[in-house]
Structure formats: C-alpha cells, structure tokens
Tab-separated table of C-alpha atoms and ligand atoms in Angstrom:
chain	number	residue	atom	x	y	z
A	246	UNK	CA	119.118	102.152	106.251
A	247	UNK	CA	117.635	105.921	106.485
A	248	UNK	CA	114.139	106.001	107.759
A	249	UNK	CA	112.134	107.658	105.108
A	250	UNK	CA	108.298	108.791	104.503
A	251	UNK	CA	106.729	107.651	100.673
A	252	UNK	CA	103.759	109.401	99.800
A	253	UNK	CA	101.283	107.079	97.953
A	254	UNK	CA	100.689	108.796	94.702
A	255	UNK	CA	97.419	106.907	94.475
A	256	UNK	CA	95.919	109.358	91.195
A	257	UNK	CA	94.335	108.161	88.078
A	258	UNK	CA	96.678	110.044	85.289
A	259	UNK	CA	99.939	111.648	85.266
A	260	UNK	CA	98.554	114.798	85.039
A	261	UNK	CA	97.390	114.631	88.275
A	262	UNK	CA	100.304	113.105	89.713
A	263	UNK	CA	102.736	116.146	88.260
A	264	UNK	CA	99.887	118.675	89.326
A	265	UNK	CA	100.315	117.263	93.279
A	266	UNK	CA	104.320	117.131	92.967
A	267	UNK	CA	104.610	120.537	91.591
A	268	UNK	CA	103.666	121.984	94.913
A	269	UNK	CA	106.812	120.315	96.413
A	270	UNK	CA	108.956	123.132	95.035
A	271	UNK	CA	112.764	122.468	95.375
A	272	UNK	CA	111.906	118.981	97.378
A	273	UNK	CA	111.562	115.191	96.040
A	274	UNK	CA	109.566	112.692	98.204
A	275	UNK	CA	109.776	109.463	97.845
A	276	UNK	CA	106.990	107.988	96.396
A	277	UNK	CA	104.867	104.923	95.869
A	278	UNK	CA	103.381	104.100	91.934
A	279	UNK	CA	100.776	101.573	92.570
A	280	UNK	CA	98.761	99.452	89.962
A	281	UNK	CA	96.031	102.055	89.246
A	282	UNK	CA	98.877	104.700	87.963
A	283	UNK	CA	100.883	101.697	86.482
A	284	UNK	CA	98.056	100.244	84.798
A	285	UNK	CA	96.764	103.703	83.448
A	286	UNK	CA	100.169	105.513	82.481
A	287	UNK	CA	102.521	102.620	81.947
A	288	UNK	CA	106.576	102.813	82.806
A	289	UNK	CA	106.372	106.525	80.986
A	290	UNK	CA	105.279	107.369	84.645
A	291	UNK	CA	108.267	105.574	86.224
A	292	UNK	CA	110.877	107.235	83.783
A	293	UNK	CA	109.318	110.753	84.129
A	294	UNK	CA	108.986	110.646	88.330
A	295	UNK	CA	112.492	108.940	87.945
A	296	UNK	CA	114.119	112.153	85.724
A	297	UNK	CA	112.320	114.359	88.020
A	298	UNK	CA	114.539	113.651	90.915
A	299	UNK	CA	112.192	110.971	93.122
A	300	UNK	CA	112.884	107.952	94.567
A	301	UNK	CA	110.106	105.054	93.915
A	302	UNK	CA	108.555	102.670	95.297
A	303	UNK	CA	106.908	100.825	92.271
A	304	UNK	CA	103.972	98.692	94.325
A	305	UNK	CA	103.051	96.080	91.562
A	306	UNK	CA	102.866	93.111	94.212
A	307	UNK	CA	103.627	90.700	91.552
A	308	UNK	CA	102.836	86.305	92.165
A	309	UNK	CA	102.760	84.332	89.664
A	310	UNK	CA	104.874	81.192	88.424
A	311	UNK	CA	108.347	82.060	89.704
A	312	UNK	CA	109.912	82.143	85.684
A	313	UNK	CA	107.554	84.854	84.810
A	314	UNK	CA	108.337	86.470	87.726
A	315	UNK	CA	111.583	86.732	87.415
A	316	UNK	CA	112.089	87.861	83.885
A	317	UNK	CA	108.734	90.630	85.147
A	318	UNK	CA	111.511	91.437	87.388
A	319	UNK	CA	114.278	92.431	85.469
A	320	UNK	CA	112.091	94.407	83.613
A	321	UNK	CA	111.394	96.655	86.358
A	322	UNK	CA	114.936	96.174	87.077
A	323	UNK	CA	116.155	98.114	83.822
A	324	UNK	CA	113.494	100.853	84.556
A	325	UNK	CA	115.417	101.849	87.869
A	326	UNK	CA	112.929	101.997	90.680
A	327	UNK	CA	114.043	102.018	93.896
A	328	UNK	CA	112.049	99.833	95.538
A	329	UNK	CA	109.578	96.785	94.236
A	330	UNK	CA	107.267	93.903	96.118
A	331	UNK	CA	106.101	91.098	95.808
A	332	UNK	CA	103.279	88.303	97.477
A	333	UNK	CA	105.140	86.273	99.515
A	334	UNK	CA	102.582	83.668	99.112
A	335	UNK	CA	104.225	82.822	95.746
A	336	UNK	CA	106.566	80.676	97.691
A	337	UNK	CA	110.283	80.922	98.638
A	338	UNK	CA	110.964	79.210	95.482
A	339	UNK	CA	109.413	82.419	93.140
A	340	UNK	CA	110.670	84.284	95.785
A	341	UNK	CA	114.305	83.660	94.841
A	342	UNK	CA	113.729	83.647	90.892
A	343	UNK	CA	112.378	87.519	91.924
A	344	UNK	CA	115.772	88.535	93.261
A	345	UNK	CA	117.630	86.746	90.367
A	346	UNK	CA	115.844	88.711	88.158
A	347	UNK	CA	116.492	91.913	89.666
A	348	UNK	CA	119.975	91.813	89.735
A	349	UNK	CA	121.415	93.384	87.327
A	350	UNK	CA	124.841	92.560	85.846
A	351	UNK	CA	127.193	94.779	87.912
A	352	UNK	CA	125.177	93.408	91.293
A	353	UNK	CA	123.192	96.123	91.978
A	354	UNK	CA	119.215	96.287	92.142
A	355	UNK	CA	116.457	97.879	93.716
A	356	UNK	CA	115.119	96.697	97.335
A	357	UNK	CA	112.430	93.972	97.055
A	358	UNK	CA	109.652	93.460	99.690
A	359	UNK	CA	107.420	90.916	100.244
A	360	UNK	CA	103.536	91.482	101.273
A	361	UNK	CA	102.570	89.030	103.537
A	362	UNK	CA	99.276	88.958	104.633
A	363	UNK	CA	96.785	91.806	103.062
A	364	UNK	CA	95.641	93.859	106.004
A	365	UNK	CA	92.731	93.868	104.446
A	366	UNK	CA	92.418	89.624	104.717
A	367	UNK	CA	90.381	88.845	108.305
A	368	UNK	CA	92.037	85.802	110.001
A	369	UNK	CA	88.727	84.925	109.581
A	370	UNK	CA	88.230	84.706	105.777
A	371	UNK	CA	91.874	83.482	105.705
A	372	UNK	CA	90.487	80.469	107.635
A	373	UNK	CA	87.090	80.014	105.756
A	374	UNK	CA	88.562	81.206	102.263
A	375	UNK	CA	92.195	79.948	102.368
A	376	UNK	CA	92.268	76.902	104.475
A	377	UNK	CA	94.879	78.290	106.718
A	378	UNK	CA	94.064	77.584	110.026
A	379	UNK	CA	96.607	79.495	112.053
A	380	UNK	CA	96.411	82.793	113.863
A	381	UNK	CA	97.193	85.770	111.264
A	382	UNK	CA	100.423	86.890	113.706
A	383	UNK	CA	101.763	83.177	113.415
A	384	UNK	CA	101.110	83.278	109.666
A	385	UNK	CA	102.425	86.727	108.478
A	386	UNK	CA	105.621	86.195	110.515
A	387	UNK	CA	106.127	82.784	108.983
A	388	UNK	CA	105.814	84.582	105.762
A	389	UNK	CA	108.119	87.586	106.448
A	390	UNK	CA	111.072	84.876	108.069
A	391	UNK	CA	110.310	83.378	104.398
A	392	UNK	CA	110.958	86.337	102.550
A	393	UNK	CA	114.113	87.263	104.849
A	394	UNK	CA	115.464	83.040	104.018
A	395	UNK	CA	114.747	83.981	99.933
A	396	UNK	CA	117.062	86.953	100.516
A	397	UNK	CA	114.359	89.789	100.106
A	398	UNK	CA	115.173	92.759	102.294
A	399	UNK	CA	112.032	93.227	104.286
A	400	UNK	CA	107.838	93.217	104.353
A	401	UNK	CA	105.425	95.501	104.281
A	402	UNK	CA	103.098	95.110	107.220
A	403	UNK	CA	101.195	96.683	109.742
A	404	UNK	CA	102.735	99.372	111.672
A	405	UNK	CA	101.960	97.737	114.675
A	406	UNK	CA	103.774	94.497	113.710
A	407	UNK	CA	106.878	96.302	112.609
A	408	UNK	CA	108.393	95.328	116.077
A	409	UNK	CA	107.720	91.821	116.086
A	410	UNK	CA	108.750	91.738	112.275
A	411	UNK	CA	112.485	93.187	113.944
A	412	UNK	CA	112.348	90.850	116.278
A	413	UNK	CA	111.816	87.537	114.318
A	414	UNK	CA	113.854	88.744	111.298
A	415	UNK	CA	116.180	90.931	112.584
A	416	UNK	CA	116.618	94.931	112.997
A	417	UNK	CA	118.310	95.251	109.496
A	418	UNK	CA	115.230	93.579	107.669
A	419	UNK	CA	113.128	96.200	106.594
A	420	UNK	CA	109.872	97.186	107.682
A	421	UNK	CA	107.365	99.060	105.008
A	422	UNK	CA	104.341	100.253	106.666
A	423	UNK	CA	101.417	101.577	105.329
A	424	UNK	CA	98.043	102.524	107.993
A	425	UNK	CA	99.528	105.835	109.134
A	426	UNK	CA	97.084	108.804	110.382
A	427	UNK	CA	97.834	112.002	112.146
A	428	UNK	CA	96.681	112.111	116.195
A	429	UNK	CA	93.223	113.217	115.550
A	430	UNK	CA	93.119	112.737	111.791
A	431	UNK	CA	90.562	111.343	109.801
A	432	UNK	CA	91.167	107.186	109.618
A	433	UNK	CA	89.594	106.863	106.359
A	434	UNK	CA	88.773	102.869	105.436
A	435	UNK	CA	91.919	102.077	107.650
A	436	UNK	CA	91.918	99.900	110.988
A	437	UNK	CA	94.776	98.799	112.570
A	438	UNK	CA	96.355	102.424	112.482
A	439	UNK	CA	99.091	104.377	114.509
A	440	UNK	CA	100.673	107.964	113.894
A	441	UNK	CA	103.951	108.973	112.090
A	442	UNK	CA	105.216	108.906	115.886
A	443	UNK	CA	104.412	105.939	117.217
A	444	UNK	CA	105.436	104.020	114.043
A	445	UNK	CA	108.850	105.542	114.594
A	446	UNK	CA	109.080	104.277	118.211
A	447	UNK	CA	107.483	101.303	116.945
A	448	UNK	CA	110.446	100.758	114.886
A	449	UNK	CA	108.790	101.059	111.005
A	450	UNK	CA	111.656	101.918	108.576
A	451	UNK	CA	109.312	103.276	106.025
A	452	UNK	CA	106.122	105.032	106.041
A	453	UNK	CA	103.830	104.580	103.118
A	454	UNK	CA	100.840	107.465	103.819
A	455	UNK	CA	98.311	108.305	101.119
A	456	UNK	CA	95.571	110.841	102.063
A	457	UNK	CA	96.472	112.476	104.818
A	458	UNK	CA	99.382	114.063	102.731
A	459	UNK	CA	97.366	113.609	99.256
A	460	UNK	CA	94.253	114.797	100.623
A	461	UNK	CA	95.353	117.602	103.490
A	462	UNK	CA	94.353	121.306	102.432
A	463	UNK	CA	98.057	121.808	102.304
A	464	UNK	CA	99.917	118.553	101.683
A	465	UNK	CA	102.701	120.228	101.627
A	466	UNK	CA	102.778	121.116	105.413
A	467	UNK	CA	101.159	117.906	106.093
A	468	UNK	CA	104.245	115.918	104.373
A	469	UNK	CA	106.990	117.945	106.877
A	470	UNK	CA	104.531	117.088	109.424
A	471	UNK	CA	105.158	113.116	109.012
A	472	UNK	CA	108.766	113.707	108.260
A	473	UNK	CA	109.367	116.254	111.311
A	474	UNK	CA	107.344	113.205	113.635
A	475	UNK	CA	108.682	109.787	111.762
A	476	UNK	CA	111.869	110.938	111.092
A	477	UNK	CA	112.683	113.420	113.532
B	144	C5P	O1	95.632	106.845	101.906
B	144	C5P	P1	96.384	105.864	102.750
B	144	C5P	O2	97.397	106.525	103.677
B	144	C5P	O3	95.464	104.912	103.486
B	144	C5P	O4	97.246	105.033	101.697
B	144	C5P	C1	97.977	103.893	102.061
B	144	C5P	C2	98.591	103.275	100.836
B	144	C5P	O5	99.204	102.062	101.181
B	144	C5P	C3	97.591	102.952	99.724
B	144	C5P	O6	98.285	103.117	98.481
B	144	C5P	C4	97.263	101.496	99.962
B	144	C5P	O7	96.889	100.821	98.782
B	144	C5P	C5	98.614	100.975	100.474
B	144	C5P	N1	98.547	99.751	101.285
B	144	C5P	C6	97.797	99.651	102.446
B	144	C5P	N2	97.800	98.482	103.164
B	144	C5P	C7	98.499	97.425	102.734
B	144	C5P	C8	99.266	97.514	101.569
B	144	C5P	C9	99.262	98.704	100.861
B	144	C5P	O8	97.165	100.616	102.863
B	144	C5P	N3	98.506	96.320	103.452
C-alpha cells in the first residue's frame, strides 16, 4: 500500500475548498472531507473533488445500529470515495454490516477505517465518563485487533501508536494518522504530535495534516514539504 499525505480540507463551503485546491496547479492531493464540509455542502462536494481528479478520504466516523450502518454505507459506497471510517466502538458486529455494505456488486469498495479511541478522550474521562477501566494503550489496541477481526483495513490513531498498531495487527493493516507538525511548527490544539519524518520511521501509512498545509503562507510548498519528508 503506497504511503500517501491527505490534506484535511477542514473549510466551511466549497468555495473555499476549490479556492485552496486551485493553487495545486497540475497536482491532486489526496484529501480528507470531514463532517463540517459534508454537513454544509452535501455529496455535491464528494462528486465535484471526485471529477476533479482527487482521491478522498470521506471522514464521517459513522456508529450507530449496525443495519443503518450498513445501508449509510453503501451509500457512500455508490458515491466512490476512496477511503471511509467508522467508531469502532459500534462493535465488531456493526463493524461487519459496514463492510457488507460497502461492497459493491463486482467486489470492489473503498478502504474502511476504524477510529478507536478519540485522541481527544483522556484515559481519564474514559474511566470517569465511560466506565472503562483499562489503560488507553490496552484499550485502543483491543479496538484496532477488533477492527482488523471485522475485516476493516486499518485505524486511525496517533502517530506515535502507528508502530504498536503494526505490531499487534500486522504491517499490512493500515495506519491513518492525524497530529502531524513541521520541526519547529506551530502545534496548534494538538498534543501527542510528531513530524512528517518521524511518522514515516514510525511506520504511519497515511498522514492526515490540516493547518500546517491549509494554513502555511504557501501551502503549496508546505504540502511537497510533508510529501518530500513522509514519503521520501
Ligand atoms: O489541522 P490539523 O493538522 O490538526 O488537522 C488534523 C485533522 O485530522 C483534522 O481534520 C482533525 O479533525 C482530524 N483528526 C485529528 N485527530 C483524530 C481524528 C481526526 O486531528 N484523532
């Protein structure tokens, strides 16, 4: 699986969205739709980035009873992205119905992911607020060998747990990692961070960065940046 950089296209409209791709003349990141340009533009979004030569990550995180999911799933199916997710807290069992769903008659379908734990969940409100009284390592590689038994291809996590992810689940199970700064870059509301570098010799198959491409004076520049250092 080619190692790959996906600029989060976290904008409010389309417009804006277009107006930040246009200055990728003649080249066609990868990129990430998440809920806030789903929610605001609909699959019009999807279909346009789609005819415009990207590849997409559509970052819906769906969980919910594992029928609706499924048939949620072949929706997104039929609209071609490249790559969806899903809360792997939904259970195995919803899990499963996901990839069912996403199949499509001749076999094919997009890559599905599984979020584990949020980063942004403390092992200590996932103690206090979800009863689960286990360290957060234990817990989010329970969840990813979970995802890899439903037959999902990988998690997104932490760069710095990409490794461990590897090595409880295998090299070929896919590793989506957001938390990605330059050496000396501004870390933003971020914590457990490392740079396009060390997530490559950390062993992340995808990096998901937002601001440091969306927001660099020249994101341009800044996006062969993370692919010259994560890809190489
Ligand atoms: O701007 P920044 O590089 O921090 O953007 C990271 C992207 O990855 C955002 O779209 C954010 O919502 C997403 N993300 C994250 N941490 C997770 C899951 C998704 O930062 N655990």
């Amino acid at each position: 699986m080619g190692k790959d950089v996906i600029i989060a296209c976290d904008f409010a409209s389309a417009q804006a969205t277009y107006d930040f791709l246009d200055k990728f003349t003649g080249k066609k990141p990868y990129v990430k739709i998440g809920m806030e340009l789903f929610y605001a533009e609909g699959p019009a979004i999807v279909r346009e980035l789609k005819a415009r030569g990207h590849k997409i990550f559509l970052d819906l995180k769906l969980h919910d009873i594992p029928n609706t999911v499924k048939k949620s799933m072949a929706v997104l199916s039929h609209l071609d992205v490249d790559m969806c997710n899903l809360h792997a807290g939904g259970t195995i069992a919803m899990m499963e119905a996901a990839l069912e769903g996403l199949t499509r008659p001749d076999g094919t379908r997009p890559l599905l992911i599984a979020v584990t734990q949020l980063t942004s969940t403390s092992e200590e409100r996932m103690k206090t607020d979800l009863l689960i009284n286990e360290p957060i390592d234990k817990v989010v590689m329970h969840y990813a060998a979970n995802a890899k038994k439903a037959g999902l291809d990988g998690v997104v996590c932490s760069p710095l747990e990409a490794g461990k992810v590897h090595d409880v689940c295998g090299k070929e199970f896919l590793t989506v990692t957001p938390g990605v700064r330059f050496a000396g870059g501004d870390v933003g509301d971020q914590s457990r961070i490392t740079t396009p570098e060390g997530a490559k010799a950390i062993g992340s198959d995808y990096i998901v960065v937002g601001r440091p491409i969306t927001a660099a004076a020249d994101p341009v520049a800044a996006y062969e940046r993370c692919v010259a250092e994560f890809v190489g």
